[in-house]
Coordinates of C-alpha atoms in Angstrom, one line a residue:
Chain W
X15 CA 23.9 11.1 11.6
X16 CA 23.4 8.6 9.6
X17 CA 25.7 7.0 6.6
X18 CA 24.1 4.1 3.7
X19 CA 25.7 1.1 3.8
X20 CA 27.0 -0.5 0.5
X21 CA 23.4 -1.8 0.0
X22 CA 21.6 1.4 0.8
X23 CA 24.1 3.6 -1.7
X24 CA 23.5 1.2 -4.2
X25 CA 20.1 2.1 -5.2
X26 CA 19.3 5.1 -7.8
X27 CA 20.0 8.4 -6.9
X28 CA 17.5 11.4 -6.6
X29 CA 18.2 15.0 -6.6
X30 CA 16.6 17.3 -3.8
X31 CA 17.4 20.5 -2.2
X32 CA 17.0 21.7 1.8
X33 CA 17.1 25.3 2.5
X34 CA 18.5 25.6 -0.7
X35 CA 21.6 23.5 -0.4
X36 CA 21.5 20.4 -3.2
X37 CA 21.7 16.9 -1.8
X38 CA 21.5 13.2 -3.4
X39 CA 18.7 10.7 -1.8
X40 CA 18.1 7.4 -3.0
X41 CA 14.8 5.6 -4.8
X42 CA 13.0 4.3 -1.6
X43 CA 14.1 7.2 0.9
X44 CA 11.3 8.8 3.1
X45 CA 12.1 13.0 3.3
X46 CA 13.2 12.0 6.7
X47 CA 15.8 8.9 6.1
X48 CA 17.2 10.9 3.1
X49 CA 17.7 14.0 5.3
X50 CA 19.2 11.8 8.0
X51 CA 21.6 10.2 5.1
X52 CA 22.8 13.6 4.0
X53 CA 24.3 14.9 7.7
X54 CA 21.1 17.6 8.3
X55 CA 21.2 17.8 12.0
X56 CA 18.2 19.5 12.5
X57 CA 15.3 19.8 10.7
X58 CA 13.1 22.0 12.0
X59 CA 12.8 24.5 15.1
X60 CA 10.1 24.3 17.8
X61 CA 7.4 26.9 17.8
X62 CA 7.3 27.1 22.0
X63 CA 11.4 28.0 22.5
X64 CA 13.1 27.6 19.0
X65 CA 14.9 24.5 20.0
X66 CA 16.4 22.3 17.0
X67 CA 14.8 19.1 16.6
X68 CA 15.5 16.1 14.5
X69 CA 13.5 12.8 13.0
X70 CA 12.6 10.8 16.3
X71 CA 10.3 8.0 15.9
X72 CA 10.5 7.9 12.1
X73 CA 7.2 5.8 12.1
X74 CA 4.5 9.2 12.1
X75 CA 3.7 9.1 15.9
X76 CA 6.1 12.4 17.2
X77 CA 6.0 14.7 14.6
X78 CA 9.5 15.8 14.9
X79 CA 9.9 15.6 11.5
X80 CA 7.9 18.6 10.5
X81 CA 9.2 20.1 7.2
X82 CA 8.3 22.5 4.4
X83 CA 8.1 20.6 0.7
X84 CA 7.3 22.1 -2.0
X85 CA 6.0 25.3 -0.2
X86 CA 3.6 23.5 2.1
X87 CA 4.5 23.2 5.6
X88 CA 3.6 20.9 8.4
X89 CA 4.4 17.6 6.5
X90 CA 5.9 14.4 8.1
X91 CA 8.9 13.9 6.4
X92 CA 9.0 10.1 7.8
X93 CA 5.6 9.5 5.9
X94 CA 6.6 11.3 2.9
X95 CA 8.4 9.5 0.1
X96 CA 11.0 11.3 -1.6
X97 CA 11.0 12.4 -5.2
X98 CA 13.2 14.0 -7.5
X99 CA 13.3 17.6 -7.6
X100 CA 11.9 18.2 -4.9
X101 CA 12.2 21.6 -2.8
X102 CA 12.4 21.1 0.9
X103 CA 12.9 23.4 3.6
X104 CA 13.3 23.6 7.6
X105 CA 10.2 24.3 9.5
X106 CA 11.3 27.4 11.6
X107 CA 9.8 28.2 15.4
X108 CA 6.3 29.6 14.7
X109 CA 4.3 31.2 12.1
X110 CA 4.1 35.1 12.4
X111 CA 0.5 36.6 12.0
X112 CA 1.6 38.4 8.8
X113 CA 2.7 35.7 6.9
X114 CA -0.7 33.8 8.0
X115 CA -2.6 36.5 6.6
X116 CA -0.5 37.0 3.5
Chain U
X20 CA -5.1 -6.4 -4.9
X21 CA -5.7 -3.3 -6.6
X22 CA -3.3 -0.6 -5.8
X23 CA -5.3 3.0 -5.8
X24 CA -3.6 6.2 -6.2
X25 CA -6.1 8.9 -6.4
X26 CA -8.8 9.3 -3.2
X27 CA -11.3 9.5 -6.4
X28 CA -10.7 6.7 -7.6
X29 CA -12.0 4.8 -4.2
X30 CA -15.3 3.2 -4.1
X31 CA -18.1 5.2 -2.0
X32 CA -18.4 2.1 0.3
X33 CA -17.2 -0.7 1.4
X34 CA -18.4 -4.1 3.4
X35 CA -14.8 -3.9 4.9
X36 CA -12.3 -1.5 5.8
X37 CA -9.1 -2.3 7.2
X38 CA -6.6 0.7 8.5
X39 CA -2.8 -0.3 8.3
X40 CA -0.8 -2.8 6.6
X41 CA 1.2 -4.4 8.7
X42 CA 0.5 -8.3 10.2
X43 CA -3.1 -7.9 11.2
X44 CA -4.1 -5.6 8.9
X45 CA -2.7 -7.5 5.9
X46 CA -3.7 -10.9 7.2
X47 CA -7.7 -9.6 8.1
X48 CA -7.2 -7.6 4.6
X49 CA -6.2 -10.9 2.9
X50 CA -8.9 -12.8 4.9
X51 CA -11.8 -10.4 3.9
X52 CA -11.3 -10.3 0.6
X53 CA -10.8 -13.8 0.1
X54 CA -14.1 -14.5 2.3
X55 CA -16.1 -12.5 -0.7
X56 CA -16.4 -8.8 1.1
X57 CA -15.6 -5.8 -1.0
X58 CA -12.7 -4.5 1.2
X59 CA -10.3 -1.9 1.0
X60 CA -6.8 -1.4 3.2
X61 CA -5.5 1.6 3.9
X62 CA -2.2 2.5 5.2
X63 CA -0.2 5.8 6.0
X64 CA 3.0 4.1 4.1
X65 CA 4.3 3.5 0.9
X66 CA 4.8 0.2 0.7
X67 CA 2.8 -2.7 2.8
X68 CA 4.3 -4.4 5.8
X69 CA 3.9 -2.2 8.8
X70 CA 6.7 -1.6 11.2
X71 CA 7.6 -5.0 11.9
X72 CA 7.9 -5.8 8.2
X73 CA 8.6 -2.5 7.0
X74 CA 9.6 -2.0 3.4
X75 CA 9.8 -6.2 3.4
X76 CA 9.1 -5.7 -0.7
X77 CA 11.5 -3.1 -1.3
X78 CA 14.6 -3.6 1.2
X79 CA 17.9 -3.0 -0.2
X80 CA 19.4 -4.9 2.9
X81 CA 18.9 -8.3 0.8
X82 CA 20.9 -10.7 2.9
X83 CA 18.7 -12.1 4.6
X84 CA 20.7 -12.9 7.9
X85 CA 21.1 -9.1 8.5
X86 CA 17.0 -8.7 9.4
X87 CA 16.6 -11.8 10.2
X88 CA 13.8 -14.8 9.3
X89 CA 11.2 -13.1 11.2
X90 CA 11.5 -10.0 9.4
X91 CA 11.6 -11.9 5.8
X92 CA 8.3 -14.1 7.0
X93 CA 6.7 -10.9 6.0
X94 CA 7.0 -11.3 2.7
X95 CA 4.5 -14.3 2.3
X96 CA 2.1 -12.2 4.3
X97 CA 2.3 -9.4 1.5
X98 CA 2.2 -12.0 -1.1
X99 CA -1.0 -13.5 -0.2
X100 CA -2.6 -10.1 -0.3
X101 CA -1.3 -9.3 -3.1
X102 CA -3.4 -12.7 -4.4
X103 CA -6.7 -11.5 -3.1
X104 CA -8.9 -9.1 -4.8
X105 CA -8.8 -6.4 -1.9
X106 CA -8.5 -2.5 -2.8
X107 CA -5.3 -1.3 -1.2
X108 CA -4.6 2.4 -0.7
X109 CA -1.1 3.4 0.4
X110 CA 0.2 6.9 1.6
X111 CA -3.5 7.1 2.5
X112 CA -4.5 8.9 6.3
X113 CA -7.6 8.0 8.0
X114 CA -8.1 11.2 10.2
X115 CA -11.4 10.4 11.1
X116 CA -13.6 7.5 12.0
X117 CA -17.2 7.3 13.7
X118 CA -20.9 6.3 13.4
X119 CA -22.1 7.8 10.0
X120 CA -25.0 10.2 11.0
X121 CA -26.9 9.4 8.3
X122 CA -26.8 5.7 8.2
X123 CA -27.3 3.5 11.7
X124 CA -25.4 0.7 10.4
X125 CA -22.3 2.1 8.9
X126 CA -19.0 3.7 10.0
X127 CA -18.3 6.9 8.2
X128 CA -14.1 7.3 7.6
X129 CA -12.7 10.1 6.6
X130 CA -9.3 10.0 4.5
X131 CA -6.8 12.2 3.0
X132 CA -4.9 11.0 -0.1
X133 CA -2.1 13.5 -1.7
X134 CA -3.7 16.6 -0.2
X135 CA -7.3 15.5 -1.2
X136 CA -10.0 14.8 1.7
X137 CA -12.6 12.5 1.1
X138 CA -15.3 10.7 3.6
X139 CA -16.2 6.8 2.4
X140 CA -18.6 4.3 4.0
X141 CA -18.0 0.8 5.6
X142 CA -19.9 -1.9 7.0
X143 CA -17.5 -3.1 9.5
X144 CA -14.2 -1.9 10.1
X145 CA -10.9 -3.5 11.3
X146 CA -8.4 -1.1 13.1
X147 CA -5.3 -2.4 12.7
X148 CA -2.8 0.3 13.8
X149 CA 0.1 -1.8 15.7
X150 CA 2.0 0.0 18.5
X151 CA 4.2 2.5 19.0
X152 CA 7.1 2.5 21.0
X153 CA 6.4 3.6 24.8
X154 CA 7.8 6.9 25.6
X155 CA 11.6 7.2 27.0
X156 CA 11.4 10.8 28.8
X157 CA 14.9 11.4 30.1
X158 CA 16.7 14.5 30.4
X159 CA 18.0 15.7 26.8
X160 CA 15.4 13.1 24.7
X161 CA 14.6 15.9 22.6
X162 CA 18.3 16.9 21.4
X163 CA 19.0 15.9 17.5
X164 CA 20.8 12.7 17.8
X165 CA 18.9 11.0 19.9
X166 CA 16.0 8.6 18.6
X167 CA 14.1 5.8 19.0
X168 CA 15.5 1.8 18.6
X169 CA 12.3 1.8 16.4
X170 CA 13.7 4.8 14.0
X171 CA 16.9 3.3 13.5
X172 CA 15.5 0.1 12.4
X173 CA 12.9 1.8 10.0
X174 CA 16.0 3.8 8.6
X175 CA 17.8 0.5 8.0
X176 CA 15.1 -1.4 6.5
X177 CA 13.8 1.4 4.0
X178 CA 16.6 3.0 3.4
X179 CA 20.2 0.5 4.2
X180 CA 21.3 3.7 6.5
X181 CA 22.8 3.5 10.1
X182 CA 23.5 5.9 12.8
X183 CA 27.0 7.3 11.9
X184 CA 29.3 7.5 14.7
X185 CA 29.6 6.0 17.9
X186 CA 26.1 4.5 18.9
X187 CA 24.6 4.1 22.0
X188 CA 21.7 1.5 22.5
X189 CA 20.0 1.8 26.0
X190 CA 16.6 0.5 27.7
X191 CA 15.2 -2.7 27.7
X192 CA 13.4 -5.3 25.9
X193 CA 13.8 -8.1 23.2
X194 CA 13.5 -5.3 20.5
X195 CA 16.1 -3.4 21.6
X196 CA 18.7 -6.8 21.7
X197 CA 17.3 -7.5 18.3
X198 CA 18.0 -3.7 17.0
X199 CA 21.4 -3.7 18.4
X200 CA 22.3 -7.2 16.8
X201 CA 20.8 -6.1 13.2
X202 CA 22.7 -2.7 13.3
X203 CA 26.3 -4.4 14.4
X204 CA 25.7 -6.9 11.5
X205 CA 25.0 -3.9 9.2
X206 CA 27.8 -2.4 10.2
X207 CA 27.0 0.3 13.0
X208 CA 30.1 1.1 15.9
X209 CA 27.6 0.1 18.6
X210 CA 29.8 1.5 21.9
X211 CA 27.7 0.2 24.6
X212 CA 24.3 -1.1 25.2
X213 CA 22.8 0.4 28.3
X214 CA 20.1 -2.0 29.9
X215 CA 18.0 -0.4 32.1
X216 CA 16.1 -3.7 33.2
X217 CA 15.0 -3.2 36.6
X218 CA 17.1 -5.3 39.2
X219 CA 13.6 -6.8 40.7
X220 CA 11.9 -7.5 37.4
X221 CA 13.2 -11.1 37.3
X222 CA 11.3 -11.8 41.0
X223 CA 8.1 -10.8 39.3
X224 CA 8.3 -12.3 36.6
X225 CA 10.0 -15.6 37.8
X226 CA 6.4 -17.4 38.4
X227 CA 5.7 -16.9 34.8
X228 CA 8.9 -18.7 33.8
X229 CA 7.3 -22.7 33.5
X230 CA 5.0 -21.2 30.7
X231 CA 8.3 -18.8 29.4
X232 CA 10.1 -21.8 28.6
X233 CA 7.4 -23.8 26.9
X234 CA 7.4 -20.8 24.9
X235 CA 8.7 -20.2 21.2
X236 CA 10.1 -17.0 22.8
X237 CA 12.9 -18.8 24.8
X238 CA 15.5 -19.9 22.2
X239 CA 14.9 -16.8 20.1
X240 CA 14.9 -14.7 23.2
X241 CA 18.5 -16.3 24.7
X242 CA 19.7 -16.2 21.3
X243 CA 19.4 -12.7 20.8
X244 CA 20.5 -11.8 24.5
X245 CA 23.7 -13.5 24.1
X246 CA 24.8 -12.4 21.0
X247 CA 24.6 -8.8 22.0
X248 CA 26.5 -9.8 25.3
X249 CA 29.1 -11.4 23.2
X250 CA 29.8 -8.9 20.9
X251 CA 28.7 -5.8 22.3
X252 CA 29.7 -3.8 25.4
X253 CA 26.4 -4.7 28.0
X254 CA 25.9 -2.5 30.6
X255 CA 23.7 -4.1 33.4
X256 CA 21.3 -2.5 35.4
X257 CA 21.7 1.1 34.4
X258 CA 19.2 3.4 37.0
X259 CA 20.0 7.1 35.5
X260 CA 19.9 8.2 32.1
X261 CA 20.7 11.3 30.7
X262 CA 21.3 12.5 27.1
X263 CA 23.7 15.5 27.1
X264 CA 24.8 18.3 24.5
X265 CA 23.9 21.8 23.8
X266 CA 22.1 21.9 20.2
X267 CA 22.5 18.2 19.4
X268 CA 23.6 15.2 21.5
X269 CA 27.6 14.9 22.2
X270 CA 27.2 11.9 24.9
X271 CA 25.4 9.8 27.2
X272 CA 25.6 10.0 31.4
X273 CA 24.3 7.4 33.2
X274 CA 24.4 5.4 36.5
X275 CA 24.4 1.8 37.8
X276 CA 22.3 0.9 40.8
X277 CA 22.3 4.3 42.5
X278 CA 26.6 4.7 41.9
X279 CA 28.5 7.6 40.3
X280 CA 27.8 8.8 37.1
X281 CA 29.6 7.4 34.4
X282 CA 30.0 8.9 30.8
X283 CA 30.0 7.9 27.0
X284 CA 31.2 10.4 23.9
X285 CA 28.3 9.3 21.3
X286 CA 26.9 10.8 18.5
X287 CA 23.9 8.7 18.1
X288 CA 21.6 7.4 21.1
X289 CA 19.0 5.2 20.2
X290 CA 15.9 4.3 23.3
X291 CA 13.6 1.8 23.5
X292 CA 11.6 0.2 26.4
X293 CA 9.2 -2.0 24.8
X294 CA 6.0 -0.9 22.5
X295 CA 2.7 0.0 23.8
X296 CA -0.3 -0.1 21.5
X297 CA -1.3 2.9 19.2
X298 CA -4.9 3.5 20.5
X299 CA -5.7 7.2 18.9
X300 CA -7.8 5.9 16.3
X301 CA -9.9 4.1 18.8
X302 CA -9.8 6.3 21.4
X303 CA -11.2 9.3 19.0
X304 CA -13.8 6.8 17.4
X305 CA -15.2 6.5 21.3
X306 CA -14.6 3.0 22.2
X307 CA -13.9 2.1 25.5
X308 CA -10.6 1.1 26.4
X309 CA -9.1 -0.4 30.0
X310 CA -5.8 -0.4 31.2
X311 CA -3.9 -3.7 31.1
X312 CA -2.0 -3.9 34.5
X313 CA 0.4 -6.5 33.1
X314 CA 1.7 -4.6 29.9
X315 CA 1.5 -1.6 31.7
X316 CA -0.9 0.3 28.8
X317 CA -4.3 0.8 27.6
X318 CA -6.1 -1.2 25.2
X319 CA -9.7 -1.4 23.5
X320 CA -11.8 -3.3 25.4
X321 CA -13.0 -6.3 23.0
X322 CA -15.0 -9.1 22.6
X323 CA -14.2 -12.6 21.6
X324 CA -14.1 -11.6 18.2
X325 CA -12.3 -8.4 18.5
X326 CA -15.2 -5.9 18.5
X327 CA -14.9 -2.9 20.3
X328 CA -17.8 -1.1 22.4
X329 CA -18.9 0.5 19.0
X330 CA -20.9 -1.3 16.7
X331 CA -19.2 -2.1 13.4
X332 CA -15.1 -1.4 15.1
X333 CA -12.8 -4.3 15.7
X334 CA -9.6 -4.0 16.5
X335 CA -6.9 -6.7 15.8
X336 CA -3.0 -6.7 16.3
X337 CA -1.0 -5.0 18.6
X338 CA -3.1 -1.9 18.7
X339 CA -5.4 -4.3 20.8
X340 CA -2.6 -5.5 23.2
X341 CA 1.3 -6.6 22.4
X342 CA 1.5 -9.8 21.5
X343 CA 3.8 -9.6 18.2
X344 CA 3.7 -10.0 14.5
X345 CA 2.6 -14.1 14.3
X346 CA 0.1 -13.2 17.3
X347 CA -1.0 -9.9 15.0
X348 CA -2.1 -11.8 11.8
X349 CA -3.5 -14.5 13.7
X350 CA -5.7 -11.8 15.2
X351 CA -6.4 -10.3 12.0
X352 CA -7.3 -13.3 10.1
X353 CA -9.7 -14.3 13.3
X354 CA -11.4 -10.5 13.6
X355 CA -12.0 -10.9 9.5
X356 CA -13.7 -14.4 10.1
X357 CA -16.2 -12.5 12.5
X358 CA -17.0 -9.7 10.5
X359 CA -17.5 -12.1 7.6
X360 CA -19.8 -13.7 9.8
X361 CA -21.9 -10.8 10.7
X362 CA -22.0 -9.9 7.1
X363 CA -23.8 -13.1 6.8
X364 CA -21.2 -14.9 4.6
X365 CA -20.1 -17.4 7.3
X366 CA -22.7 -19.0 9.3
X367 CA -21.9 -18.9 13.2
X368 CA -20.6 -23.0 13.1
X369 CA -18.6 -22.6 9.9
X370 CA -16.8 -19.1 11.6
X371 CA -16.1 -21.1 15.2
X372 CA -14.7 -24.0 13.4
X373 CA -12.2 -22.0 11.0
X374 CA -11.5 -19.8 14.2
X375 CA -10.4 -23.0 16.4
X376 CA -7.3 -23.9 15.0
X377 CA -6.2 -19.8 14.8
X378 CA -7.1 -19.4 18.4
X379 CA -5.3 -22.6 19.5
X380 CA -2.1 -21.5 17.3
X381 CA -3.1 -17.6 18.9
X382 CA -2.9 -19.4 22.6
X383 CA 0.4 -20.9 21.6
X384 CA 2.0 -17.8 20.5
X385 CA 1.2 -15.6 23.8
X386 CA 2.4 -18.3 25.6
X387 CA 5.1 -17.0 27.7
X388 CA 4.8 -13.0 26.6
X389 CA 3.3 -12.2 30.5
X390 CA 7.0 -13.2 31.5
X391 CA 8.5 -10.8 29.1
X392 CA 5.9 -8.3 30.0
X393 CA 6.6 -8.5 33.7
X394 CA 10.8 -9.0 33.1
X395 CA 10.8 -5.7 30.8
X396 CA 8.3 -3.8 32.8
X397 CA 10.5 -0.3 32.8
X398 CA 11.6 0.9 35.9
X399 CA 9.2 3.5 37.7
X400 CA 11.8 6.4 37.3
X401 CA 12.0 6.0 33.1
X402 CA 8.0 6.2 33.2
X403 CA 7.8 9.4 35.2
X404 CA 11.1 11.5 35.2
X405 CA 12.2 11.9 38.8
X406 CA 14.2 15.4 37.3
X407 CA 11.8 17.8 37.7
X408 CA 13.5 19.7 34.4
X409 CA 12.7 16.9 32.2
X410 CA 10.9 17.6 29.0
X411 CA 7.8 15.3 29.2
X412 CA 5.6 17.2 26.2
X413 CA 7.9 17.4 23.2
X414 CA 5.4 19.3 21.1
X415 CA 4.4 22.1 23.9
X416 CA 7.9 21.9 26.0
X417 CA 5.8 21.0 29.1
X418 CA 8.1 19.9 31.9
X419 CA 7.8 17.2 34.7
X420 CA 8.0 19.5 37.3
X421 CA 5.0 21.7 35.4
X422 CA 3.2 18.4 35.2
X423 CA 4.0 17.7 39.0
X424 CA 2.9 21.4 40.4
X425 CA -0.2 21.3 38.2
X426 CA -1.4 18.0 40.0
X427 CA -0.2 18.9 43.7
X428 CA -0.5 23.0 44.0
X429 CA -4.2 22.6 41.3
X430 CA -5.7 19.7 42.1
X431 CA -5.2 18.6 38.6
X432 CA -6.6 15.4 38.6
X433 CA -6.8 14.2 35.1
X434 CA -4.9 14.3 31.7
X435 CA -7.6 16.2 30.2
X436 CA -7.9 18.7 33.1
X437 CA -4.1 19.0 32.5
X438 CA -4.1 19.7 28.9
X439 CA -6.3 23.1 29.7
X440 CA -4.1 24.0 32.2
X441 CA -0.2 23.4 30.5
X442 CA -1.1 22.8 26.8
X443 CA 0.2 19.1 27.4
X444 CA -0.8 16.8 24.4
X445 CA -2.5 19.5 21.9
X446 CA 0.9 19.7 20.0
X447 CA 0.8 17.9 16.5
X448 CA 1.3 14.4 18.4
X449 CA -1.9 14.8 20.2
X450 CA -0.5 13.0 23.3
X451 CA 1.1 10.3 21.5
X452 CA 4.3 10.8 23.1
X453 CA 3.3 12.3 26.5
X454 CA 0.2 11.0 27.4
X455 CA 0.7 7.8 29.4
X456 CA 4.0 10.0 31.1
X457 CA 1.7 12.7 32.4
X458 CA -0.9 9.7 33.7
X459 CA 2.5 8.8 35.6
X460 CA 2.9 11.7 36.8
X461 CA -0.6 12.6 38.0
X462 CA -0.9 9.3 39.6
X463 CA 2.4 9.3 41.1
X464 CA 1.7 12.7 42.7
X465 CA -1.9 12.7 43.9
X466 CA -1.3 8.7 45.0
X467 CA -3.8 7.3 42.2
X468 CA -3.7 4.2 40.6
X469 CA -3.2 4.8 36.3
X470 CA -6.9 3.4 35.7
X471 CA -8.1 5.9 38.0
X472 CA -6.4 8.9 36.5
X473 CA -7.7 7.6 33.1
X474 CA -6.0 8.9 29.4
X475 CA -6.5 12.0 27.1
X476 CA -10.0 11.6 25.6
X477 CA -8.7 12.2 21.4
X478 CA -10.8 14.0 19.2
X479 CA -10.8 13.9 15.4
X480 CA -8.9 14.8 12.9
X481 CA -6.7 11.9 14.8
X482 CA -3.6 13.3 12.3
X483 CA -3.6 16.8 11.0
X484 CA -5.2 18.0 8.1
X485 CA -5.8 21.1 5.8
X486 CA -8.8 23.5 6.3
X487 CA -8.7 23.6 2.6
X488 CA -8.9 19.7 2.5
X489 CA -12.0 20.1 5.3
X490 CA -13.6 22.7 3.2
X491 CA -13.6 21.2 0.1
X492 CA -15.6 18.3 1.3
X493 CA -19.3 17.9 -0.4
X494 CA -21.6 19.0 2.4
X495 CA -24.7 17.4 3.6
X496 CA -28.1 19.4 3.0
X497 CA -28.2 19.5 6.7
X498 CA -24.7 21.1 7.6
X499 CA -25.7 23.3 5.0
X500 CA -28.7 24.4 6.4
X501 CA -27.1 24.6 10.2
X502 CA -24.9 27.7 8.8
X503 CA -26.7 29.0 5.6
X504 CA -29.4 31.7 6.8

């Protein structure tokens, strides 16, 4: 999706996982930017039709970059700075009632 | 400047709270603090600069020519704010703003920071929430691979990242040409710039050309367009546009002047047709708004000191009407003088004397803006998508056809009623990405003006906040008595 310029790649690396896969971001990245630079095509599926979505505006307006960060859902990936060791998961469709009850 | 990393370290009340750390907010907070007011600047992002000066203190793109001199001007504004006595809460979201029910003179502000909510009070507020890109609803715009041009610019500024593979940039307006040049300079493979500027727009803009000739925009703008045209494949008079692909973007389909469909395979499509004020917070606070016919968008109704219809709330910068970074900083400065006078730090004479040169500079900055607004006003088919299958509300996946049908057959006359029928505007973005389009479709179907149709009436929280955060807020005696029996 995105690639780092030499200047972008020169920043210190940060390790994180996305849906269990090990990835490397860079200091100063937001979660959304790190996912795009790691070639992640879609970070969530929609609650209405399960359509894949990716970050769209990167400025906090569109909410298409919603992800699960360390177990907390509905986080705006474009407003959350990436931290070393973060466990990020894609947000899949709508939440089931059983899951809400547990 | 004192940075605050925890919501608990904020004071319970401030003379002035400024929302947004872009050009207007930085100037307003610095000026407020310099005049002796206890000032807090809150901002959603981790570093100051807003969108236009995004990551100006931290960007890896240090070669000055890549992002251009207008970007680097932001460093001086951040430095001035850094030298001030203002408190600064980055990564802090404002989710409500209203007159304090317990104290007539105060504004109560709901904040969230690091997963913890807090209510604080302000004697005066300046909303500097800036602009967002105008929605650009075309078939396929929800596909991964389609983004706004501003998004690509943010990725470049913050992370030094450029879209990979074949990139198409589409739309109109100065920011589009600026971005195309910036991305090309950073090494992106831009295979085409599809220009949607309406052929008739130049005619309607021409009466304003005299002002434009004497404006600071002229040389800058001509240089940008000439640069883009010289280096990149520039396709003019694009009248239809669609993103194609199954689960991700594979290409773009377009037509020129009603001609045959043409196709370009691409990996990224960057859309842009100008910016509009971000009015979610001022709208939810209950301030009166008016429709700006020239800029074709809603903006808060303000007086000469940028005060909104509700006491204690001023709006400065592009959130009050699009004028660009320089004008935003000046408006922030003027708004802060108004606050200082209202709080007794300046008498009216000193206020007016200090504002006079700023207002003269502001007039100079805004000269020629009308020409640009009219020239780059989006063509009707890009405001109200002709193809009924086009998704209009990205959150709830409501199509243009559904909105037209509800307006025609069910007689829905406004965006708020439309919410009840279709749920458009009720997803997490709260109408930021569909509000203008839904209004356009109603206006078109029912032959009404946009001013008559109106806009979504928004309510706090304007940004999502967890139930746990709300529940953990300290409750007033009255609130407890209202529910405990």
